[in-house]
Amino acid sequence: MSDPAVVLDDLRSESDQLDQLVGELTEEQWERPTPAPRWTVAHQIAHLAWTDAAALLAVTDREAFGAQVETALKAPDDFVDQGAEEGAALPPAELLARWRAGREQLQQALRAAPAGARFPWYGPPMSVASMATGRLMETWAHGQDIADALGAVREPTPRLRHVAHIGVRARDYAFGVRGLTPPAEPFRVELTAPDGELWVYGPEDAAQRVTGPALDFCLLVTQRAHRADLAVRAEGADADRWLDIAQAFAGPAGPGREQREA
């Protein structure tokens, strides 16, 4: 999981798969609303392009990235939406070209980074592998929003392991961002991968446990589905609480998706 080349290859594959979904859309489809309030398909791609550009800045120009962070701190509730709005206003062909060029520039910059390099970010500093993993998680999650808007069904892939990895590692962050004290003891997490393999995290004898399909866990921690609609199960009060608040992304806790109607 820590080999940067492997994560970067998977990030490229994840981005290419999403590109296949949006590459031939009509202008009307680009304007289709997604489950994110006020965001169209265009907003979703614009957000990915904006975040890729921010990551590239963090990798190549720390001073300029620091200035961007200062700007963000002045409008913490608006700066992400502003970036998406600006990109979504572009003609679809121009937006698509910008996203393609930006993600490739980021790929090249991360591959050229020296071993052990760490880059500033909106949270803790990021290694090459962690930066690429974060970009993959966002690409997959926003791709899910787009797929839902278009009525498309995506087959889960082993690349979900990167998303699950972040979700598990972000357990304490999910508690902390809500002003809650993280549990003292580790949890055992057992997830069934798309190919039937078992992905495991934490000590085998842990009293608190989470089990279920890897896809469902990833939908949960990216807040792309309501817990009640997923086959993720908890044993223990703290583990149960975690599943109510889990998030793999930095920033304020979002409202998440509504439960599907029966």
Backbone as numpy.savetxt, mean C-alpha at the origin, in Angstrom:
# Nx Ny Nz CAx CAy CAz Cx Cy Cz
12.81 -11.86 1.72 11.98 -10.65 1.72 12.84 -9.39 1.72
14.12 -9.49 2.12 14.94 -8.30 2.25 15.84 -8.08 1.04
15.80 -8.95 0.02 16.63 -8.78 -1.17 16.02 -7.66 -2.02
16.71 -6.51 -2.13 16.11 -5.39 -2.86 15.79 -5.73 -4.31
16.64 -6.52 -4.97 16.39 -6.84 -6.37 15.09 -7.62 -6.54
14.82 -8.54 -5.62 13.59 -9.32 -5.69 12.37 -8.43 -5.51
12.43 -7.54 -4.53 11.29 -6.65 -4.27 11.08 -5.71 -5.46
12.17 -5.19 -6.02 12.05 -4.29 -7.15 11.48 -5.00 -8.37
11.88 -6.24 -8.58 11.29 -7.02 -9.68 9.79 -7.20 -9.48
9.41 -7.50 -8.24 7.98 -7.70 -7.95 7.21 -6.38 -8.06
7.84 -5.28 -7.67 7.19 -3.97 -7.83 6.94 -3.69 -9.30
7.92 -3.99 -10.13 7.73 -3.77 -11.57 6.59 -4.63 -12.10
6.55 -5.88 -11.69 5.48 -6.78 -12.15 4.11 -6.29 -11.69
4.02 -5.84 -10.44 2.75 -5.34 -9.91 2.29 -4.10 -10.69
3.23 -3.21 -10.98 2.90 -2.00 -11.73 2.49 -2.34 -13.15
3.19 -3.28 -13.77 2.85 -3.67 -15.14 1.45 -4.29 -15.21
1.10 -5.07 -14.19 -0.23 -5.68 -14.18 -1.31 -4.62 -14.08
-1.10 -3.60 -13.25 -2.06 -2.51 -13.15 -2.09 -1.71 -14.45
-0.94 -1.54 -15.07 -0.87 -0.83 -16.34 -1.74 -1.52 -17.40
-1.73 -2.84 -17.39 -2.56 -3.58 -18.34 -4.05 -3.32 -18.10
-4.39 -3.05 -16.85 -5.80 -2.80 -16.52 -6.26 -1.42 -16.98
-5.37 -0.43 -16.90 -5.78 0.95 -17.20 -5.30 1.45 -18.55
-4.39 0.73 -19.18 -3.73 1.24 -20.38 -4.64 1.53 -21.55
-5.76 0.82 -21.64 -6.66 0.99 -22.78 -8.03 1.54 -22.37
-8.11 2.19 -21.24 -9.39 2.71 -20.78 -9.84 3.89 -21.63
-11.14 4.05 -21.72 -11.71 5.23 -22.38 -11.67 6.41 -21.40
-11.88 7.60 -21.93 -11.91 8.77 -21.06 -13.02 8.64 -20.03
-14.13 8.09 -20.44 -15.24 7.89 -19.50 -14.84 6.95 -18.36
-14.10 5.91 -18.67 -13.66 4.97 -17.63 -12.65 5.61 -16.69
-11.80 6.50 -17.19 -10.86 7.20 -16.32 -11.60 8.05 -15.29
-12.79 8.49 -15.64 -13.57 9.35 -14.74 -14.50 8.56 -13.83
-14.43 7.25 -13.91 -15.34 6.43 -13.11 -14.96 6.54 -11.63
-15.93 6.72 -10.73 -15.62 6.82 -9.29 -15.14 5.49 -8.73
-14.23 5.57 -7.79 -13.71 4.39 -7.09 -14.25 4.40 -5.66
-14.00 3.34 -4.90 -14.51 3.32 -3.51 -13.95 4.43 -2.63
-12.82 5.02 -3.00 -12.28 6.14 -2.22 -13.13 7.38 -2.48
-13.65 8.01 -1.44 -14.54 9.16 -1.64 -13.90 10.25 -2.51
-14.61 10.66 -3.52 -14.25 11.76 -4.43 -13.09 11.40 -5.37
-12.61 10.17 -5.33 -11.49 9.79 -6.20 -11.98 8.92 -7.35
-11.61 9.33 -8.56 -11.88 8.56 -9.76 -10.70 7.63 -10.04
-10.82 6.85 -11.10 -9.68 6.03 -11.54 -8.48 6.93 -11.81
-8.71 8.07 -12.41 -7.61 9.01 -12.68 -6.93 9.47 -11.39
-7.71 9.74 -10.35 -7.13 10.14 -9.07 -6.22 9.04 -8.52
-6.63 7.80 -8.67 -5.83 6.69 -8.14 -4.47 6.62 -8.82
-4.45 6.70 -10.15 -3.18 6.66 -10.88 -2.37 7.92 -10.60
-3.05 9.05 -10.51 -2.35 10.30 -10.20 -1.67 10.22 -8.83
-2.35 9.60 -7.87 -1.75 9.45 -6.55 -0.50 8.58 -6.61
-0.57 7.48 -7.35 0.61 6.61 -7.48 1.76 7.37 -8.14
1.44 8.14 -9.17 2.48 8.91 -9.85 3.09 9.96 -8.92
2.22 10.61 -8.14 2.69 11.63 -7.20 3.61 11.01 -6.14
3.21 9.87 -5.61 4.01 9.24 -4.56 5.31 8.68 -5.11
5.29 8.16 -6.33 6.54 7.74 -6.97 7.49 8.93 -7.10
6.96 10.08 -7.49 7.79 11.28 -7.64 8.37 11.70 -6.29
7.56 11.60 -5.23 8.06 11.93 -3.89 9.16 10.97 -3.47
8.97 9.67 -3.75 9.99 8.68 -3.41 11.27 8.94 -4.19
11.14 9.28 -5.47 12.33 9.58 -6.28 13.08 10.77 -5.70
12.34 11.77 -5.24 12.96 12.94 -4.63 13.70 12.54 -3.35
13.10 11.67 -2.55 13.75 11.23 -1.32 15.05 10.49 -1.61
15.08 9.75 -2.70 16.27 8.96 -3.06 17.36 9.84 -3.67
16.96 10.85 -4.43 17.95 11.60 -5.21 18.24 13.00 -4.69
17.36 13.59 -3.88 17.56 14.97 -3.44 16.93 15.15 -2.06
17.68 14.82 -1.04 17.16 14.86 0.33 16.70 16.26 0.72
17.42 17.27 0.30 17.06 18.64 0.68 15.71 19.02 0.08
15.52 18.70 -1.18 14.25 19.02 -1.83 13.11 18.22 -1.21
13.39 16.97 -0.85 12.35 16.17 -0.21 12.00 16.77 1.15
13.02 17.23 1.90 12.75 17.86 3.19 11.84 19.06 3.05
12.04 19.84 1.99 11.17 21.00 1.75 9.74 20.55 1.46
9.61 19.44 0.74 8.27 18.92 0.46 7.57 18.47 1.74
8.32 17.85 2.63 7.75 17.42 3.90 7.27 18.63 4.70
8.06 19.70 4.69 7.64 20.92 5.39 6.32 21.46 4.84
6.19 21.41 3.52 4.94 21.85 2.89 3.78 20.96 3.31
4.05 19.66 3.35 3.00 18.71 3.75 2.55 18.95 5.18
3.49 19.28 6.06 3.15 19.49 7.46 2.23 20.70 7.65
2.25 21.62 6.70 1.39 22.80 6.80 -0.05 22.47 6.43
-0.23 21.39 5.68 -1.59 20.98 5.29 -1.69 19.47 5.33
-1.54 18.87 6.53 -1.45 17.41 6.64 -2.68 16.67 6.15
-3.84 17.34 6.15 -5.07 16.66 5.74 -5.38 16.82 4.26
-4.59 17.69 3.58 -4.94 18.03 2.20 -3.88 17.70 1.17
-2.61 17.57 1.58 -1.55 17.53 0.58 -1.62 16.30 -0.32
-2.08 15.16 0.21 -2.20 13.97 -0.63 -3.31 14.16 -1.66
-4.44 14.68 -1.22 -5.54 14.93 -2.16 -5.16 15.97 -3.21
-4.37 16.97 -2.81 -3.96 17.99 -3.77 -3.13 17.39 -4.89
-2.20 16.49 -4.52 -1.39 15.83 -5.53 -2.22 15.00 -6.48
-3.21 14.31 -5.94 -4.09 13.50 -6.79 -4.95 14.38 -7.69
-5.45 15.50 -7.16 -6.29 16.39 -7.95 -5.51 16.97 -9.14
-4.27 17.37 -8.89 -3.47 17.95 -9.97 -3.24 16.94 -11.08
-2.91 15.72 -10.72 -2.67 14.70 -11.74 -3.92 14.28 -12.46
-5.02 14.19 -11.72 -6.28 13.74 -12.32 -6.82 14.75 -13.32
-6.38 16.00 -13.22 -6.83 17.03 -14.16 -6.15 16.93 -15.51
-5.11 16.13 -15.61 -4.39 15.97 -16.87 -5.18 15.10 -17.84
-4.95 15.25 -19.14 -5.53 14.29 -20.09 -5.05 12.88 -19.74
-5.89 11.86 -19.87 -5.50 10.50 -19.48 -4.18 10.02 -20.09
-3.96 10.31 -21.35 -2.72 9.85 -21.99 -1.50 10.48 -21.34
-1.61 11.76 -20.97 -0.49 12.45 -20.31 -0.28 11.90 -18.90
-1.35 11.67 -18.19 -1.24 11.09 -16.84 -0.61 9.71 -16.90
-1.05 8.89 -17.83 -0.51 7.54 -17.96 0.98 7.59 -18.28
1.38 8.48 -19.18 2.79 8.61 -19.54 3.62 9.08 -18.34
3.04 10.00 -17.55 3.76 10.49 -16.37 3.97 9.37 -15.35
2.93 8.57 -15.14 3.05 7.46 -14.18 4.09 6.45 -14.67
4.06 6.11 -15.93 5.00 5.14 -16.47 6.44 5.64 -16.35
6.67 6.88 -16.71 8.02 7.43 -16.66 8.52 7.54 -15.22
7.65 7.99 -14.34 8.06 8.19 -12.96 8.40 6.90 -12.24
7.61 5.85 -12.46 7.89 4.60 -11.77 9.16 3.96 -12.30
9.47 4.16 -13.59 10.71 3.62 -14.13 11.92 4.40 -13.61
11.78 5.70 -13.47 12.86 6.50 -12.91 13.15 6.08 -11.47
12.09 5.80 -10.71 12.28 5.35 -9.34 12.96 3.98 -9.31
12.54 3.09 -10.20 13.20 1.78 -10.30 14.70 1.95 -10.49
15.08 2.76 -11.44 16.50 2.93 -11.76 17.26 3.55 -10.60
16.65 4.53 -9.94 17.32 5.19 -8.82 17.52 4.23 -7.65
16.53 3.41 -7.37 16.66 2.46 -6.26 17.67 1.36 -6.59
17.69 0.92 -7.83 18.66 -0.11 -8.22 20.10 0.42 -8.19
20.26 1.71 -8.40 21.60 2.31 -8.41 22.06 2.74 -7.02
21.18 2.69 -6.03 21.52 3.15 -4.68 22.58 2.24 -4.07
23.51 2.79 -3.30 24.53 1.95 -2.67 23.94 1.03 -1.62
24.61 -0.09 -1.40 24.15 -1.06 -0.40 24.07 -0.38 0.97
23.00 -0.65 1.68 22.83 -0.09 3.02 22.28 1.32 3.05
21.99 1.89 1.89 21.48 3.27 1.86 20.11 3.35 2.53
19.86 4.48 3.16 18.56 4.75 3.76 18.12 6.14 3.34
16.81 6.27 3.13 16.28 7.51 2.58 15.22 8.09 3.50
15.11 9.41 3.56 14.07 10.02 4.40 12.70 9.71 3.83
11.71 9.69 4.72 10.33 9.48 4.28 9.42 10.18 5.26
8.12 10.05 5.08 7.17 10.73 5.95 7.10 10.07 7.32
7.61 8.86 7.43 7.76 8.17 8.71 9.23 7.92 8.93
9.61 6.73 9.44 11.01 6.40 9.63 11.75 6.32 8.30
13.08 6.50 8.31 13.88 6.36 7.09 13.68 4.97 6.47
13.82 4.90 5.14 13.54 3.68 4.41 14.80 3.15 3.72
14.97 1.84 3.75 15.99 1.19 2.94 15.47 1.02 1.52
16.32 0.54 0.63 15.85 0.27 -0.74 14.71 -0.74 -0.72
14.90 -1.83 0.03 13.88 -2.87 0.08 12.58 -2.36 0.69
12.67 -1.59 1.76 11.45 -1.10 2.41 10.74 -0.06 1.54
11.51 0.77 0.84 10.89 1.74 -0.06 10.15 1.02 -1.19
10.79 0.01 -1.77 10.16 -0.74 -2.86 8.94 -1.52 -2.35
9.04 -2.07 -1.15 7.90 -2.80 -0.59 6.72 -1.88 -0.35
7.00 -0.69 0.15 5.93 0.28 0.36 5.27 0.69 -0.94
6.07 0.87 -2.00 5.50 1.24 -3.28 4.66 0.09 -3.84
5.10 -1.14 -3.64 4.33 -2.29 -4.11 2.99 -2.37 -3.37
3.04 -2.17 -2.07 1.80 -2.23 -1.28 0.81 -1.19 -1.77
1.28 0.04 -2.01 0.37 1.08 -2.49 -0.15 0.78 -3.89
0.72 0.28 -4.74 0.30 -0.05 -6.10 -0.78 -1.12 -6.08
-0.59 -2.13 -5.25 -1.60 -3.19 -5.15 -2.91 -2.66 -4.57
-2.82 -1.86 -3.51 -4.02 -1.38 -2.84 -4.82 -0.43 -3.72
-4.15 0.52 -4.35 -4.88 1.44 -5.23 -5.32 0.73 -6.50
-4.58 -0.28 -6.90 -5.04 -1.11 -8.00 -6.33 -1.83 -7.66
-6.49 -2.20 -6.39 -7.74 -2.84 -5.97 -8.91 -1.87 -6.07
-8.67 -0.62 -5.71 -9.72 0.39 -5.86 -10.14 0.51 -7.32
-9.15 0.51 -8.21 -9.44 0.64 -9.64 -10.18 -0.59 -10.14
-9.71 -1.76 -9.74 -10.38 -3.00 -10.17 -11.83 -3.01 -9.71
-12.07 -2.59 -8.48 -13.44 -2.55 -7.97 -14.29 -1.58 -8.78
-13.72 -0.44 -9.13 -14.47 0.55 -9.90 -14.83 0.03 -11.29
-13.94 -0.77 -11.87 -14.15 -1.27 -13.22 -14.87 -2.61 -13.25
-15.13 -3.19 -12.08 -15.76 -4.50 -12.03 -14.83 -5.61 -12.47
-13.53 -5.39 -12.32 -12.53 -6.39 -12.71 -12.15 -7.24 -11.51
-11.83 -8.50 -11.78 -11.37 -9.42 -10.73 -9.90 -9.74 -10.99
-9.06 -9.46 -10.01 -7.63 -9.74 -10.15 -7.29 -11.04 -9.44
-6.51 -11.86 -10.09 -6.05 -13.09 -9.46 -4.94 -12.75 -8.46
-5.03 -13.25 -7.23 -3.96 -12.98 -6.26 -2.66 -13.67 -6.68
-1.55 -13.04 -6.38 -0.23 -13.56 -6.75 0.65 -13.69 -5.51
1.79 -14.38 -5.62 2.72 -14.45 -4.48 3.26 -13.09 -4.06
3.09 -12.08 -4.89 3.55 -10.74 -4.51 2.81 -10.20 -3.29
1.68 -10.80 -2.97 0.96 -10.40 -1.76 1.80 -10.56 -0.51
2.82 -11.39 -0.59 3.66 -11.60 0.60 4.27 -10.29 1.08
4.60 -9.41 0.15 5.16 -8.10 0.55 4.13 -7.26 1.29
2.90 -7.32 0.84 1.83 -6.56 1.50 1.57 -7.14 2.89
1.52 -8.45 2.97 1.31 -9.10 4.27 2.44 -8.77 5.23
3.66 -8.75 4.72 4.84 -8.45 5.54 4.70 -7.08 6.19
4.31 -6.07 5.39 4.12 -4.74 5.96 2.99 -4.74 6.98
1.90 -5.43 6.64 0.76 -5.46 7.55 1.12 -6.02 8.91
1.91 -7.09 8.93 2.33 -7.69 10.21 3.26 -6.75 10.95
4.22 -6.19 10.23 5.21 -5.31 10.88 4.58 -4.02 11.40
3.46 -3.62 10.82 2.82 -2.36 11.22 1.83 -2.54 12.36
1.84 -3.71 13.01 0.88 -3.95 14.08 0.94 -2.86 15.15
2.12 -2.60 15.70 2.23 -1.62 16.77 1.90 -0.22 16.28
2.23 0.07 15.03 1.89 1.39 14.47 0.38 1.59 14.45
-0.36 0.54 14.09 -1.82 0.65 14.02 -2.40 1.01 15.38
-1.83 0.45 16.44 -2.28 0.81 17.79 -1.86 2.24 18.13
-0.59 2.55 17.88 -0.06 3.84 18.27 -0.72 5.01 17.58
-1.05 4.87 16.28 -1.63 5.98 15.54 -3.03 6.32 16.06
-3.63 5.39 16.80 -4.94 5.63 17.42 -4.82 5.97 18.89
-3.60 6.21 19.35 -3.39 6.57 20.75 -3.52 5.40 21.70
-3.39 4.18 21.19 -3.52 2.97 22.01 -2.14 2.38 22.29
-1.99 1.73 23.43 -0.74 1.08 23.78 -0.65 -0.27 23.07
0.39 -0.50 22.28 0.52 -1.79 21.58 0.65 -2.93 22.57
0.16 -4.10 22.23 0.32 -5.27 23.10 1.80 -5.57 23.34
2.10 -6.05 24.53 3.49 -6.32 24.88 4.01 -7.60 24.21
3.14 -8.59 24.04 3.61 -9.87 23.53 3.41 -9.97 22.01
4.27 -10.74 21.33 4.10 -10.93 19.90 2.90 -11.81 19.58
2.39 -11.67 18.39 1.30 -12.52 17.90 1.86 -13.57 16.96
1.12 -14.64 16.79 1.39 -15.61 15.74 0.42 -15.31 14.60
0.95 -15.13 13.40 0.12 -14.88 12.22 0.40 -15.99 11.21
-0.65 -16.69 10.80 -0.54 -17.77 9.82 -1.49 -17.47 8.66
-0.92 -17.27 7.48 -1.70 -16.89 6.31 -1.51 -17.90 5.19
-2.60 -18.28 4.58 -2.55 -19.22 3.46 -2.36 -18.45 2.17
-1.23 -18.69 1.51 -0.88 -17.98 0.27 -1.76 -18.46 -0.89
-1.77 -17.71 -1.98 -2.57 -18.11 -3.14 -2.25 -19.51 -3.66
-0.98 -19.95 -3.51 -0.60 -21.27 -4.00 -0.73 -22.36 -2.93
-1.29 -22.02 -1.77 -1.48 -22.99 -0.71 -0.36 -23.02 0.32
0.74 -22.34 0.04 1.83 -22.27 1.02 1.36 -21.52 2.26
1.97 -21.82 3.41 1.63 -21.14 4.65 2.70 -20.12 4.97
2.30 -18.87 5.08 3.21 -17.81 5.49 3.02 -17.58 6.99
4.10 -17.67 7.74 3.99 -17.59 9.20 4.87 -16.47 9.74
4.39 -15.84 10.79 5.09 -14.76 11.46 4.88 -14.93 12.96
5.91 -14.66 13.75 5.78 -14.72 15.20 6.01 -16.11 15.76
6.17 -16.21 17.08 6.47 -17.50 17.72 5.30 -18.47 17.61
5.62 -19.73 17.44 4.60 -20.76 17.27 3.73 -20.93 18.49
4.29 -20.64 19.69 3.54 -20.86 20.92 2.84 -19.59 21.42
2.74 -18.56 20.57 2.08 -17.31 20.99 0.62 -17.56 21.35
0.16 -16.92 22.41 -1.23 -17.11 22.84 -2.21 -16.37 21.93
-1.77 -15.24 21.38 -2.61 -14.43 20.50 -2.29 -14.82 19.05
-3.35 -15.12 18.26 -3.13 -15.65 16.92 -4.08 -15.01 15.91
-3.59 -14.91 14.68 -4.41 -14.47 13.55 -4.20 -15.46 12.42
-5.28 -15.92 11.84 -5.19 -16.91 10.75 -6.17 -16.53 9.63
-5.87 -17.00 8.43 -6.79 -16.78 7.32 -6.08 -16.72 5.99
-6.81 -16.50 4.92 -6.21 -16.37 3.59 -5.35 -15.11 3.50
-4.21 -15.22 2.84 -3.33 -14.06 2.69 -4.03 -12.92 1.97
-4.82 -13.24 0.95 -5.54 -12.19 0.23 -6.45 -11.41 1.17
-7.19 -12.11 2.00 -8.11 -11.44 2.92 -7.36 -10.57 3.92
-6.24 -11.08 4.41 -5.44 -10.29 5.35 -4.94 -9.02 4.68
-4.49 -9.12 3.44 -3.99 -7.95 2.72 -5.10 -6.95 2.45
-6.27 -7.43 2.11 -7.42 -6.53 1.95 -7.75 -5.83 3.26
-7.59 -6.55 4.36 -7.89 -5.98 5.68 -6.91 -4.88 6.04
-5.60 -5.17 5.94 -4.60 -4.21 6.42 -4.44 -3.01 5.49
-4.92 -3.12 4.25 -4.94 -1.95 3.37 -6.30 -1.27 3.39
-7.20 -1.78 4.22 -8.56 -1.24 4.38 -9.31 -1.20 3.05
-9.16 -2.29 2.28 -9.90 -2.42 1.02 -11.10 -3.33 1.15
-11.38 -3.81 2.33 -12.58 -4.60 2.59 -12.88 -4.53 4.08
-14.16 -4.68 4.42 -14.56 -4.68 5.82 -14.23 -6.02 6.45
-13.84 -6.00 7.68 -13.46 -7.23 8.37 -14.55 -8.30 8.31
-15.79 -7.88 8.43 -16.90 -8.83 8.45 -17.04 -9.58 7.13
-16.46 -9.05 6.06 -16.57 -9.68 4.75 -15.37 -10.58 4.44
-14.49 -10.77 5.41 -13.24 -11.50 5.18 -13.14 -12.70 6.11
-12.35 -13.67 5.68 -12.19 -14.91 6.46 -10.91 -14.87 7.30
-10.65 -13.74 7.92 -9.51 -13.61 8.83 -10.02 -13.74 10.26
-9.40 -14.60 11.04 -9.88 -14.89 12.38 -8.80 -14.60 13.43
-9.25 -14.21 14.62 -8.34 -13.89 15.72 -8.63 -14.78 16.92
-7.57 -15.11 17.63 -7.68 -15.78 18.93 -6.99 -14.88 19.95
-7.75 -14.41 20.93 -7.21 -13.51 21.94 -7.76 -12.11 21.76
-7.97 -11.43 22.88 -8.61 -10.12 22.86 -7.78 -9.08 22.11
-6.46 -9.10 22.32 -5.61 -8.11 21.66 -5.55 -8.36 20.15
-5.45 -9.62 19.76 -5.45 -9.93 18.34 -6.76 -9.54 17.69
-7.85 -9.75 18.40 -9.16 -9.37 17.88 -9.26 -7.85 17.71
-8.73 -7.13 18.67 -8.73 -5.67 18.57 -7.90 -5.21 17.38
-6.77 -5.88 17.17 -5.89 -5.51 16.06 -6.62 -5.61 14.72
-7.38 -6.66 14.55 -8.07 -6.84 13.27 -9.11 -5.74 13.02
-9.55 -5.08 14.07 -10.48 -3.96 13.89 -9.77 -2.68 13.44
-8.46 -2.58 13.71 -7.76 -1.31 13.47 -6.55 -1.46 12.57
-6.26 -2.67 12.08 -5.03 -2.91 11.33 -4.92 -2.00 10.12
-3.71 -1.50 9.88 -3.43 -0.73 8.68 -1.96 -0.89 8.32
-1.71 -1.06 7.01 -0.35 -1.25 6.52 0.26 0.05 6.01
-0.49 1.13 6.02 -0.04 2.39 5.45 0.23 3.41 6.54
1.14 4.36 6.24 1.44 5.42 7.19 0.37 6.50 7.13
0.27 7.27 8.19 -0.68 8.36 8.21 -1.88 8.06 9.09
-2.82 9.00 9.11 -4.00 8.82 9.97 -4.80 7.59 9.60
-5.48 7.05 10.58 -6.35 5.90 10.33 -7.53 6.33 9.47
-7.79 5.57 8.43 -8.91 5.89 7.55 -10.19 5.22 8.01
-11.32 5.59 7.42 -12.60 4.98 7.81 -12.76 3.55 7.31
-11.98 3.18 6.27 -12.11 1.83 5.73 -13.36 1.67 4.89
-13.58 0.45 4.43 -14.74 0.15 3.60 -15.95 -0.20 4.45
-17.11 0.06 3.92 -18.35 -0.36 4.57 -18.55 -1.85 4.35
-19.27 -2.49 5.28 -19.59 -3.90 5.11 -20.53 -4.06 3.92
-20.30 -5.13 3.15 -21.18 -5.41 2.02 -22.57 -5.76 2.50
-23.56 -5.36 1.73 -24.93 -5.69 2.08 -25.18 -7.16 1.82
-25.96 -7.78 2.67 -26.25 -9.21 2.51 -27.09 -9.45 1.28
